[in-house]
Amino acid sequence: MKKIIYLFLIMLPALLWAQPGTINSHTENSQVVRDLGGHHWKMKMMLPGEGVKEGLHEVPPADIETNFWNPAYVPGDVYTDLWKCGVIDDPYFGRNSVRAQWVQQYEWWYAYQFNVTEDITNQVVRIVFEGVDYSCDVYLNGTHLGSHTGAFSSFSFDVNDVLRVSKKNIASKNMLMIKLNPPPKVNAKVAGLKTPWFGDYWRDLIPFGISRSIKMVSTGKVRIQDTYANTTLNKDGTADVNMEVEVENTTNEPKEMTVIASVQGKNFESKAITAEITQLVQPGKHKIKKNVHIKYPQLWWPWDLGLPNLYTAKVSLKEGKVNHDANEITFGIREVTSKWNPGFKKGVDVSFPRSTYINGKFHFIRSACWGGPPDIFVGRTNPAEYKELIRLAKEANLNNIRIFGWHPPEIPEFYEYCNEMGMTVWQDMIPLGTGNIPQDRKGINRIMQEAASVIKERRNHPSLIMMEGGEEMLLRTQDAHFGRAFLEELGDTLQSYVNLPYVPDSPLTCEVSREAGYKPKEAKHALAYFYGMGRWLMEDWFRTLDYPIIPEFAITSVPNVESLKKFIPENEMWPPGLSWGHHWADLDRLRMQNWDSFGDEKLGSLQEFVDATQDAQGMIFQYGVEYLRRHKPNLSGISLCHWITYWPDMKWGIIDNYQQPKRSYEFVKRSYQPLLVNLNFEKRRWHKEESFQAEIWVVNDLYKTFDKSTVELEINDEKGNVIKSSKYDVSEVTENSAKKFFDVEADVLSKVEKQFMVHLKMKDKSGKTISANEYLFLIGDQKKASAQFKEMGEESRKRTGEFTYGNYFRFFEDMGRKNGKDYESDTEHPRATEYEKK
């Protein structure tokens, strides 16, 4: 995805010099890379199978015909290229995505012309495809180089025999053609090899395209295929970096090769440590290992536990004085282990340890499911967006991002930014959200190959600390025991390449998981409040959660009004029109969660409603997260669902598709403070004649003790008047702890009409605020509110009963032909019935 332009210059091994635009990993290096991405690409639509019949792949390399095809950009995707050319309307706007479904029925040809003018004697030139989604055929100068399927694995072709090389312009012209086949239509047949294109945040439009960079790489006859810095911490405080270098001898003769490896601090000062090894390399692929011992290693830590120290490893491959190839990687030295959670019995409650330790310290996971990539059409995204989104996550006190099994493994920049910012990554290595996969040996082997490719590309990143096999896979699989065996084999495959903790699936508490032999408390997807809206008030639901880890905690909201204007037609804006439903606005649940949060559905205006949904999302997240964090160390991690959204929807994201934080962002930031002063309460609705009661707790995820602190409590009525203030002295808050400190009782509610706020501030001995928090409570009757909420839930379920969950027509009487209404003409603009009434 990097937009770096390299000057293509094939260098003789004996010439140890670099040209502008050429990236050399070492100063003495024969590897030269040319980026074949950018705006020089062209595209053309053909009926399936007709491109070859018509001879598109045989367009003469120096011909100008392809110059007049539609412009395209690589890396990118078909839909974005077509949108920018005016062939389709913006699929994100309104319900345009439905009108673009014809695109996925065709094959799309991409063409790129380039010159090669330098001699390639004694060189091996290959074209490397970092990722094509999903299936393609590649031609160079009319020659079929090969085919590939699989959205996440890279592939390459040696092209010396096909390249046209000359000092003359016409004779040096080359034509690279890529035929993108129509994408697959049944996800179960390609599970693990392509991102699922459905779920309650997307409609049935299947993304495909040249999703990652294409590069032409020139090396000597022996080349580096992969470099892995396999690190180990020793008991004496030293570290070993076992450099594992996979090399390929492309000749027919053995060659005596020397691998020179150097390790040096990247974001801190250190001297380079160098080691080398010489050995005979037979034809074919081989692994060469050389250990680099570091006496005083600077460890990589998550940002809240220490500094994210990074190293650079440079590797050169030489035959005598001739350089054949070189590589450079970034890595970190850290050790990741798992321990059993206290409070849960091994083999009775749980099957796996779920507490993560980094360099021996407990890493309480404050996470959110990524929800990415930032755009499902990757041509609309750039790496700068990744950096900003991860920065926002760190600023909101997240220390982890979870990539779950409905979304793809991310681009290199994602992990690089996480490395640099000290954010850890918990990842389903390949997307298996469907739950149904091919059961034949060939199909399983292909999935394992894709998984191996994914982990090998990402294993040097110290931010990657936990691997997962499936996401809700066993919720849907038809054969529980096959599903378990498959996930265990997947774990064995992944762990053969990297020593990281692995868990097979999430949540593992469903009926099928139990049939497969997993235990009742493995993990919990905290989704029942949303999907079962109306069964519990939020605080009653929180108290049902008793698990060692929460991989998903979901609640929904609407993007900011300025963002809404970018994807909702003006004539459907308010009350909500059909495009709201198409973008997954669950209009019943949004009203109801507002009511639970504020005692009011907040339908007075668009701005009032939008703000309320975001505040409700934030409030539910905050109060739920704080309840869960008070169960540390029994509970070892929480992941909200989601952090971002990969198209402009009305669903889970805390940051919307235009990188705008919702109001819920501030609630999450409060609840995820590493040092958190917080309030434990039984209910949110209180009678005026009652005495308000709660507990003051402090949760400390830091390895730092706080002595002689003060907690200030203030209660305000709805006008902001202070009706109660108190101070509490805290002698000590120990490191890595969660503890109740004080009971609170305040007989002041007679002064309140509708609602009141409780503010907490924790100050250190110098008077500096080190944690702050706030809560909204309502005047009302908890039991009556619970009963009313259940009635609202029953009404919603009754309305939904005639429709499938994803059918948004249920919100519009015109579309459902209810109460005498009917949709008769495009001149009509149906509105959400319950919103129009109120």
Tab-separated table of N, CA, C and O in Angstrom, residues 24 186 238-239 302 312 360 368 383 388 400 439 462 475 484 487 491 614 640 655 720 728 747 753:
chain	number	residue	atom	x	y	z
A	24	ASN	N	18.084	0.833	-1.222
A	24	ASN	CA	19.041	-0.237	-0.944
A	24	ASN	C	19.071	-0.512	0.538
A	24	ASN	O	19.312	0.382	1.342
A	186	VAL	N	-19.965	-17.494	-3.201
A	186	VAL	CA	-20.327	-18.253	-1.991
A	186	VAL	C	-19.132	-18.233	-1.045
A	186	VAL	O	-18.105	-18.863	-1.327
A	238	THR	N	19.848	-11.245	29.349
A	238	THR	CA	20.304	-11.078	27.975
A	238	THR	C	19.213	-11.565	27.015
A	238	THR	O	18.188	-12.109	27.439
A	239	ALA	N	19.459	-11.380	25.724
A	239	ALA	CA	18.508	-11.838	24.721
A	239	ALA	C	19.274	-12.437	23.551
A	239	ALA	O	20.429	-12.077	23.286
A	302	PRO	N	4.163	-2.607	25.591
A	302	PRO	CA	2.989	-1.774	25.332
A	302	PRO	C	3.193	-0.400	25.986
A	302	PRO	O	3.900	-0.288	26.992
A	312	THR	N	16.416	-2.642	14.219
A	312	THR	CA	16.522	-2.899	12.783
A	312	THR	C	17.507	-4.030	12.563
A	312	THR	O	18.600	-4.029	13.137
A	360	GLY	N	6.859	-10.811	31.294
A	360	GLY	CA	6.580	-11.179	32.677
A	360	GLY	C	5.565	-10.318	33.383
A	360	GLY	O	5.194	-10.604	34.528
A	368	ALA	N	-10.399	-2.640	21.316
A	368	ALA	CA	-11.603	-2.540	20.494
A	368	ALA	C	-11.353	-3.343	19.226
A	368	ALA	O	-10.233	-3.369	18.712
A	383	PRO	N	-2.354	5.122	3.813
A	383	PRO	CA	-1.709	4.792	5.089
A	383	PRO	C	-1.792	5.882	6.139
A	383	PRO	O	-1.775	5.593	7.334
A	388	GLU	N	-3.508	7.903	11.802
A	388	GLU	CA	-4.398	8.741	12.596
A	388	GLU	C	-5.363	7.897	13.428
A	388	GLU	O	-5.610	8.188	14.604
A	400	ASN	N	-4.611	-2.039	22.945
A	400	ASN	CA	-4.706	-3.205	22.074
A	400	ASN	C	-5.750	-2.947	20.995
A	400	ASN	O	-6.730	-2.223	21.225
A	439	GLN	N	-14.419	-29.221	3.576
A	439	GLN	CA	-13.950	-30.292	4.451
A	439	GLN	C	-13.043	-31.287	3.733
A	439	GLN	O	-12.560	-32.235	4.352
A	462	PRO	N	6.478	-6.859	16.806
A	462	PRO	CA	6.294	-7.145	18.238
A	462	PRO	C	4.908	-6.795	18.742
A	462	PRO	O	4.492	-7.275	19.798
A	475	LEU	N	-20.147	-21.067	16.096
A	475	LEU	CA	-21.559	-20.699	16.207
A	475	LEU	C	-22.360	-21.242	15.025
A	475	LEU	O	-23.564	-21.438	15.119
A	484	ARG	N	-13.636	-28.286	15.541
A	484	ARG	CA	-12.586	-28.239	16.558
A	484	ARG	C	-11.267	-28.772	16.003
A	484	ARG	O	-10.203	-28.161	16.222
A	487	LEU	N	-9.653	-26.169	13.751
A	487	LEU	CA	-9.089	-25.025	14.475
A	487	LEU	C	-7.816	-25.404	15.224
A	487	LEU	O	-6.887	-24.600	15.337
A	491	GLY	N	-4.086	-23.872	14.567
A	491	GLY	CA	-3.189	-23.412	15.628
A	491	GLY	C	-1.805	-24.022	15.515
A	491	GLY	O	-0.790	-23.337	15.684
A	614	GLN	N	-24.997	8.679	20.234
A	614	GLN	CA	-23.569	8.603	20.515
A	614	GLN	C	-23.300	8.640	22.014
A	614	GLN	O	-22.434	7.922	22.524
A	640	LEU	N	-14.078	-3.693	22.732
A	640	LEU	CA	-15.313	-3.072	22.271
A	640	LEU	C	-15.505	-3.374	20.789
A	640	LEU	O	-14.560	-3.650	20.063
A	655	ILE	N	-15.308	5.542	15.829
A	655	ILE	CA	-14.829	6.510	14.853
A	655	ILE	C	-15.565	6.206	13.550
A	655	ILE	O	-15.607	5.062	13.114
A	720	GLY	N	-26.728	22.000	37.162
A	720	GLY	CA	-25.310	22.136	37.443
A	720	GLY	C	-24.999	22.587	38.853
A	720	GLY	O	-23.818	22.768	39.196
A	728	TYR	N	-12.131	12.071	50.144
A	728	TYR	CA	-11.731	10.808	50.735
A	728	TYR	C	-10.222	10.654	50.564
A	728	TYR	O	-9.696	10.854	49.464
A	747	ASP	N	-27.947	11.757	50.926
A	747	ASP	CA	-29.396	11.989	51.047
A	747	ASP	C	-29.721	13.360	50.463
A	747	ASP	O	-30.053	14.306	51.183
A	753	GLU	N	-34.878	17.117	40.077
A	753	GLU	CA	-36.135	16.929	39.369
A	753	GLU	C	-36.111	15.704	38.454
A	753	GLU	O	-36.938	14.819	38.569
